[in-house]
């Protein structure tokens, strides 16, 4: 079965650079979530989209932005990167905001800021 | 605000034995879901089991079962016949019905002793 696809799997950026993370949800899933997991930490919710509209917002820095496109894939844009942004970034998808299915997670993008 | 507490940072169990991981949560909501996720060294987040708060019957998935005590706000995971592949970080997570985001506990690292 198709899963959530995240790209790239690994990314190394320098401080103050910009990074774009991509997420392709499971086919027919219309809801996407982004989570950030720092080293040794639990995942923290950043933002979610349902039917291309932002549905909820968590502890996402102002330097980050995200959107969901017409084909339901999502991109997380991160600017002015800081060392503290180094983390594993998960994308998850579900159907109808989790009312029809649970959230299924991608394998994550490991971002390292140097 | 909802919180999820896992008081056991690390646990170990002999292969083929049974282990119980603890989780407590705090909420004023009456309708919610509880989950256990497994994160092996690959860092993939894998859903192990889910419990709806309105269901009195404890969820079971093969060797995994939960003990859900709603009044005590307790949600423990029992792993029977532990296998080497069960070694992972286990996160307890919570979400309310009308909201999609997951709130995670800090995790319990489970080691399986051969």
mmCIF file of C-alpha atoms in Angstrom:
data_model
loop_
_atom_site.group_PDB
_atom_site.id
_atom_site.type_symbol
_atom_site.label_atom_id
_atom_site.label_comp_id
_atom_site.label_asym_id
_atom_site.label_seq_id
_atom_site.Cartn_x
_atom_site.Cartn_y
_atom_site.Cartn_z
ATOM 1 C CA UNK A 1 0.000 0.000 0.000
ATOM 2 C CA UNK A 2 1.148 3.513 -0.744
ATOM 3 C CA UNK A 3 2.487 5.454 2.211
ATOM 4 C CA UNK A 4 3.268 9.052 2.991
ATOM 5 C CA UNK A 5 6.299 10.158 1.014
ATOM 6 C CA UNK A 6 8.615 12.839 2.295
ATOM 7 C CA UNK A 7 11.476 14.403 0.428
ATOM 8 C CA UNK A 8 14.274 14.837 0.851
ATOM 9 C CA UNK A 9 15.078 12.243 3.491
ATOM 10 C CA UNK A 10 18.151 14.138 4.619
ATOM 11 C CA UNK A 11 19.042 17.781 4.257
ATOM 12 C CA UNK A 12 22.031 19.769 5.403
ATOM 13 C CA UNK A 13 21.823 23.546 5.391
ATOM 14 C CA UNK A 14 23.867 26.381 6.764
ATOM 15 C CA UNK A 15 22.619 28.951 9.223
ATOM 16 C CA UNK A 16 20.455 31.637 7.664
ATOM 17 C CA UNK A 17 19.730 29.516 4.624
ATOM 18 C CA UNK A 18 16.296 28.418 3.440
ATOM 19 C CA UNK A 19 14.931 24.887 3.250
ATOM 20 C CA UNK A 20 11.844 23.397 1.652
ATOM 21 C CA UNK A 21 10.461 20.074 2.795
ATOM 22 C CA UNK A 22 7.900 18.233 0.728
ATOM 23 C CA UNK A 23 5.188 15.796 1.719
ATOM 24 C CA UNK A 24 3.060 13.613 -0.538
ATOM 25 C CA UNK A 25 0.095 12.155 1.376
ATOM 26 C CA UNK A 26 -1.427 8.763 0.918
ATOM 27 C CA UNK A 27 -3.692 8.816 -2.185
ATOM 28 C CA UNK A 28 -7.178 10.172 -1.362
ATOM 29 C CA UNK A 29 -6.014 11.640 1.927
ATOM 30 C CA UNK A 30 -6.992 15.285 2.165
ATOM 31 C CA UNK A 31 -5.389 16.260 5.467
ATOM 32 C CA UNK A 32 -1.704 16.839 6.124
ATOM 33 C CA UNK A 33 0.091 17.456 9.416
ATOM 34 C CA UNK A 34 3.630 18.584 10.123
ATOM 35 C CA UNK A 35 5.520 17.670 13.284
ATOM 36 C CA UNK A 36 8.999 18.548 14.491
ATOM 37 C CA UNK A 37 10.988 16.110 16.614
ATOM 38 C CA UNK A 38 14.176 17.469 18.141
ATOM 39 C CA UNK A 39 16.960 15.141 19.324
ATOM 40 C CA UNK A 40 15.687 13.042 22.207
ATOM 41 C CA UNK A 41 12.353 14.857 22.155
ATOM 42 C CA UNK A 42 8.777 13.891 21.452
ATOM 43 C CA UNK A 43 7.183 15.142 18.241
ATOM 44 C CA UNK A 44 5.699 18.602 18.440
ATOM 45 C CA UNK A 45 2.795 19.635 16.238
ATOM 46 C CA UNK A 46 3.560 22.494 13.864
ATOM 47 C CA UNK A 47 0.645 22.937 11.491
ATOM 48 C CA UNK A 48 -2.067 21.084 9.590
ATOM 49 C CA UNK A 49 -4.096 21.505 6.437
ATOM 50 C CA UNK A 50 -7.465 20.136 5.437
ATOM 51 C CA UNK A 51 -8.661 20.517 1.881
ATOM 52 C CA UNK A 52 -5.893 23.011 1.146
ATOM 53 C CA UNK A 53 -6.841 25.285 4.026
ATOM 54 C CA UNK A 54 -4.901 25.651 7.243
ATOM 55 C CA UNK A 55 -6.881 23.788 9.876
ATOM 56 C CA UNK A 56 -4.748 24.107 12.984
ATOM 57 C CA UNK A 57 -1.545 25.733 14.075
ATOM 58 C CA UNK A 58 0.844 24.733 16.792
ATOM 59 C CA UNK A 59 4.275 25.902 17.821
ATOM 60 C CA UNK A 60 5.436 26.870 14.358
ATOM 61 C CA UNK A 61 7.966 29.728 14.229
ATOM 62 C CA UNK A 62 7.134 32.785 12.140
ATOM 63 C CA UNK A 63 10.170 31.924 9.987
ATOM 64 C CA UNK A 64 8.324 28.821 8.828
ATOM 65 C CA UNK A 65 5.421 28.711 6.431
ATOM 66 C CA UNK A 66 3.524 25.893 4.831
ATOM 67 C CA UNK A 67 0.827 25.246 2.318
ATOM 68 C CA UNK A 68 -1.156 22.444 0.777
ATOM 69 C CA UNK A 69 -1.513 22.351 -2.966
ATOM 70 C CA UNK A 70 -4.371 21.298 -5.260
ATOM 71 C CA UNK A 71 -2.972 17.775 -5.506
ATOM 72 C CA UNK A 72 -2.919 17.671 -1.669
ATOM 73 C CA UNK A 73 0.831 17.560 -1.363
ATOM 74 C CA UNK A 74 2.275 19.974 1.142
ATOM 75 C CA UNK A 75 5.468 21.952 1.498
ATOM 76 C CA UNK A 76 7.067 23.330 4.634
ATOM 77 C CA UNK A 77 9.241 26.349 3.931
ATOM 78 C CA UNK A 78 11.825 27.270 6.520
ATOM 79 C CA UNK A 79 13.787 30.498 6.269
ATOM 80 C CA UNK A 80 16.631 32.057 8.240
ATOM 81 C CA UNK A 81 17.549 28.641 9.541
ATOM 82 C CA UNK A 82 18.977 28.400 13.037
ATOM 83 C CA UNK A 83 21.016 25.643 14.667
ATOM 84 C CA UNK A 84 18.001 24.838 16.823
ATOM 85 C CA UNK A 85 15.967 23.958 13.750
ATOM 86 C CA UNK A 86 17.988 20.772 13.402
ATOM 87 C CA UNK A 87 15.415 18.045 13.878
ATOM 88 C CA UNK A 88 13.434 15.284 12.287
ATOM 89 C CA UNK A 89 10.414 16.696 10.501
ATOM 90 C CA UNK A 90 7.469 14.374 10.084
ATOM 91 C CA UNK A 91 4.574 14.711 7.767
ATOM 92 C CA UNK A 92 1.422 12.693 8.372
ATOM 93 C CA UNK A 93 -1.781 12.383 6.403
ATOM 94 C CA UNK A 94 -5.339 11.337 7.096
ATOM 95 C CA UNK A 95 -8.791 11.432 5.562
ATOM 96 C CA UNK A 96 -11.227 14.167 6.566
ATOM 97 C CA UNK A 97 -9.151 15.522 9.392
ATOM 98 C CA UNK A 98 -8.778 12.174 11.052
ATOM 99 C CA UNK A 99 -12.511 11.565 11.219
ATOM 100 C CA UNK A 100 -12.266 8.783 8.629
ATOM 101 C CA UNK A 101 -8.770 7.444 9.206
ATOM 102 C CA UNK A 102 -5.952 7.844 11.622
ATOM 103 C CA UNK A 103 -2.870 9.839 10.791
ATOM 104 C CA UNK A 104 -0.200 7.847 8.981
ATOM 105 C CA UNK A 105 3.322 9.146 9.246
ATOM 106 C CA UNK A 106 6.010 9.457 6.627
ATOM 107 C CA UNK A 107 9.572 8.437 7.329
ATOM 108 C CA UNK A 108 10.594 11.986 8.094
ATOM 109 C CA UNK A 109 13.133 14.461 6.786
ATOM 110 C CA UNK A 110 16.217 14.859 8.889
ATOM 111 C CA UNK A 111 17.323 18.475 8.736
ATOM 112 C CA UNK A 112 20.768 19.387 9.974
ATOM 113 C CA UNK A 113 21.678 23.054 10.245
ATOM 114 C CA UNK A 114 25.397 23.756 10.477
ATOM 115 C CA UNK B 1 -4.065 22.363 27.948
ATOM 116 C CA UNK B 2 -3.852 18.658 27.459
ATOM 117 C CA UNK B 3 -0.760 16.875 28.707
ATOM 118 C CA UNK B 4 0.515 13.342 28.340
ATOM 119 C CA UNK B 5 2.943 11.885 30.863
ATOM 120 C CA UNK B 6 5.112 8.835 30.497
ATOM 121 C CA UNK B 7 6.945 8.328 33.760
ATOM 122 C CA UNK B 8 9.239 5.555 32.573
ATOM 123 C CA UNK B 9 12.033 6.921 30.374
ATOM 124 C CA UNK B 10 13.440 3.414 29.900
ATOM 125 C CA UNK B 11 12.196 -0.124 30.332
ATOM 126 C CA UNK B 12 13.699 -3.508 29.605
ATOM 127 C CA UNK B 13 12.184 -6.947 29.325
ATOM 128 C CA UNK B 14 13.425 -10.432 28.666
ATOM 129 C CA UNK B 15 12.506 -11.840 25.286
ATOM 130 C CA UNK B 16 9.176 -13.737 25.390
ATOM 131 C CA UNK B 17 8.168 -12.038 28.620
ATOM 132 C CA UNK B 18 5.455 -9.433 29.169
ATOM 133 C CA UNK B 19 6.037 -5.737 29.798
ATOM 134 C CA UNK B 20 3.696 -2.862 30.612
ATOM 135 C CA UNK B 21 4.383 0.738 29.663
ATOM 136 C CA UNK B 22 2.584 3.450 31.613
ATOM 137 C CA UNK B 23 0.880 6.589 30.387
ATOM 138 C CA UNK B 24 -1.294 9.137 32.129
ATOM 139 C CA UNK B 25 -2.962 12.144 30.615
ATOM 140 C CA UNK B 26 -4.768 15.223 31.723
ATOM 141 C CA UNK B 27 -7.794 16.583 29.929
ATOM 142 C CA UNK B 28 -11.126 18.215 30.554
ATOM 143 C CA UNK B 29 -12.579 16.729 27.385
ATOM 144 C CA UNK B 30 -14.950 13.791 27.430
ATOM 145 C CA UNK B 31 -14.460 12.608 23.861
ATOM 146 C CA UNK B 32 -10.967 11.826 22.691
ATOM 147 C CA UNK B 33 -8.655 9.197 21.273
ATOM 148 C CA UNK B 34 -5.564 7.674 22.798
ATOM 149 C CA UNK B 35 -2.762 6.012 20.887
ATOM 150 C CA UNK B 36 0.477 4.197 21.292
ATOM 151 C CA UNK B 37 3.075 4.818 18.601
ATOM 152 C CA UNK B 38 6.297 2.898 18.142
ATOM 153 C CA UNK B 39 9.451 4.560 16.850
ATOM 154 C CA UNK B 40 12.187 2.036 16.034
ATOM 155 C CA UNK B 41 15.770 3.062 15.225
ATOM 156 C CA UNK B 42 14.651 3.849 11.683
ATOM 157 C CA UNK B 43 12.709 6.746 13.299
ATOM 158 C CA UNK B 44 9.514 5.827 11.465
ATOM 159 C CA UNK B 45 6.408 6.537 13.573
ATOM 160 C CA UNK B 46 4.240 3.444 13.551
ATOM 161 C CA UNK B 47 0.760 3.268 15.038
ATOM 162 C CA UNK B 48 0.559 0.329 17.443
ATOM 163 C CA UNK B 49 -2.897 0.640 18.923
ATOM 164 C CA UNK B 50 -5.748 3.096 19.342
ATOM 165 C CA UNK B 51 -8.487 3.534 21.936
ATOM 166 C CA UNK B 52 -11.627 5.615 21.700
ATOM 167 C CA UNK B 53 -12.511 7.162 25.063
ATOM 168 C CA UNK B 54 -16.201 6.329 24.710
ATOM 169 C CA UNK B 55 -15.434 2.622 24.428
ATOM 170 C CA UNK B 56 -15.182 0.756 27.693
ATOM 171 C CA UNK B 57 -13.627 -2.294 26.093
ATOM 172 C CA UNK B 58 -9.850 -2.233 26.016
ATOM 173 C CA UNK B 59 -8.302 -2.313 22.554
ATOM 174 C CA UNK B 60 -6.227 -5.306 21.508
ATOM 175 C CA UNK B 61 -3.970 -5.848 18.505
ATOM 176 C CA UNK B 62 -2.334 -9.266 18.514
ATOM 177 C CA UNK B 63 0.357 -9.167 21.243
ATOM 178 C CA UNK B 64 -0.448 -5.566 22.145
ATOM 179 C CA UNK B 65 -3.259 -4.591 24.483
ATOM 180 C CA UNK B 66 -4.137 -1.580 26.562
ATOM 181 C CA UNK B 67 -5.548 -1.018 30.015
ATOM 182 C CA UNK B 68 -7.686 2.096 29.700
ATOM 183 C CA UNK B 69 -8.879 3.576 32.973
ATOM 184 C CA UNK B 70 -10.870 6.670 32.020
ATOM 185 C CA UNK B 71 -11.606 7.871 35.529
ATOM 186 C CA UNK B 72 -7.958 7.594 36.481
ATOM 187 C CA UNK B 73 -6.864 9.020 33.096
ATOM 188 C CA UNK B 74 -4.516 6.130 32.651
ATOM 189 C CA UNK B 75 -3.656 4.318 29.421
ATOM 190 C CA UNK B 76 -1.029 1.600 29.731
ATOM 191 C CA UNK B 77 0.309 -0.645 26.982
ATOM 192 C CA UNK B 78 0.963 -4.311 27.575
ATOM 193 C CA UNK B 79 3.246 -6.181 25.221
ATOM 194 C CA UNK B 80 3.016 -9.951 25.539
ATOM 195 C CA UNK B 81 5.596 -12.452 24.311
ATOM 196 C CA UNK B 82 8.117 -9.666 23.698
ATOM 197 C CA UNK B 83 10.188 -10.005 20.562
ATOM 198 C CA UNK B 84 13.503 -8.456 19.578
ATOM 199 C CA UNK B 85 11.680 -6.410 16.944
ATOM 200 C CA UNK B 86 9.671 -4.707 19.670
ATOM 201 C CA UNK B 87 12.730 -2.751 20.746
ATOM 202 C CA UNK B 88 11.901 0.894 20.099
ATOM 203 C CA UNK B 89 10.824 4.171 21.629
ATOM 204 C CA UNK B 90 7.139 4.049 22.492
ATOM 205 C CA UNK B 91 5.087 7.224 22.570
ATOM 206 C CA UNK B 92 1.683 7.601 24.130
ATOM 207 C CA UNK B 93 -0.418 10.190 22.309
ATOM 208 C CA UNK B 94 -3.757 11.923 22.692
ATOM 209 C CA UNK B 95 -6.118 13.874 20.496
ATOM 210 C CA UNK B 96 -9.587 15.279 20.983
ATOM 211 C CA UNK B 97 -12.310 14.438 18.528
ATOM 212 C CA UNK B 98 -12.820 17.897 17.096
ATOM 213 C CA UNK B 99 -9.123 18.546 16.683
ATOM 214 C CA UNK B 100 -6.667 16.642 14.597
ATOM 215 C CA UNK B 101 -3.336 17.290 16.231
ATOM 216 C CA UNK B 102 -1.656 14.697 18.375
ATOM 217 C CA UNK B 103 -0.094 15.526 21.711
ATOM 218 C CA UNK B 104 2.696 13.122 22.555
ATOM 219 C CA UNK B 105 4.254 12.004 25.805
ATOM 220 C CA UNK B 106 8.013 12.084 26.220
ATOM 221 C CA UNK B 107 8.396 8.437 25.312
ATOM 222 C CA UNK B 108 9.635 5.212 26.871
ATOM 223 C CA UNK B 109 12.626 3.451 25.397
ATOM 224 C CA UNK B 110 12.034 -0.292 25.456
ATOM 225 C CA UNK B 111 14.965 -2.686 25.325
ATOM 226 C CA UNK B 112 14.457 -6.394 24.690
ATOM 227 C CA UNK B 113 17.001 -8.650 26.348
ATOM 228 C CA UNK B 114 17.721 -11.818 24.348
#
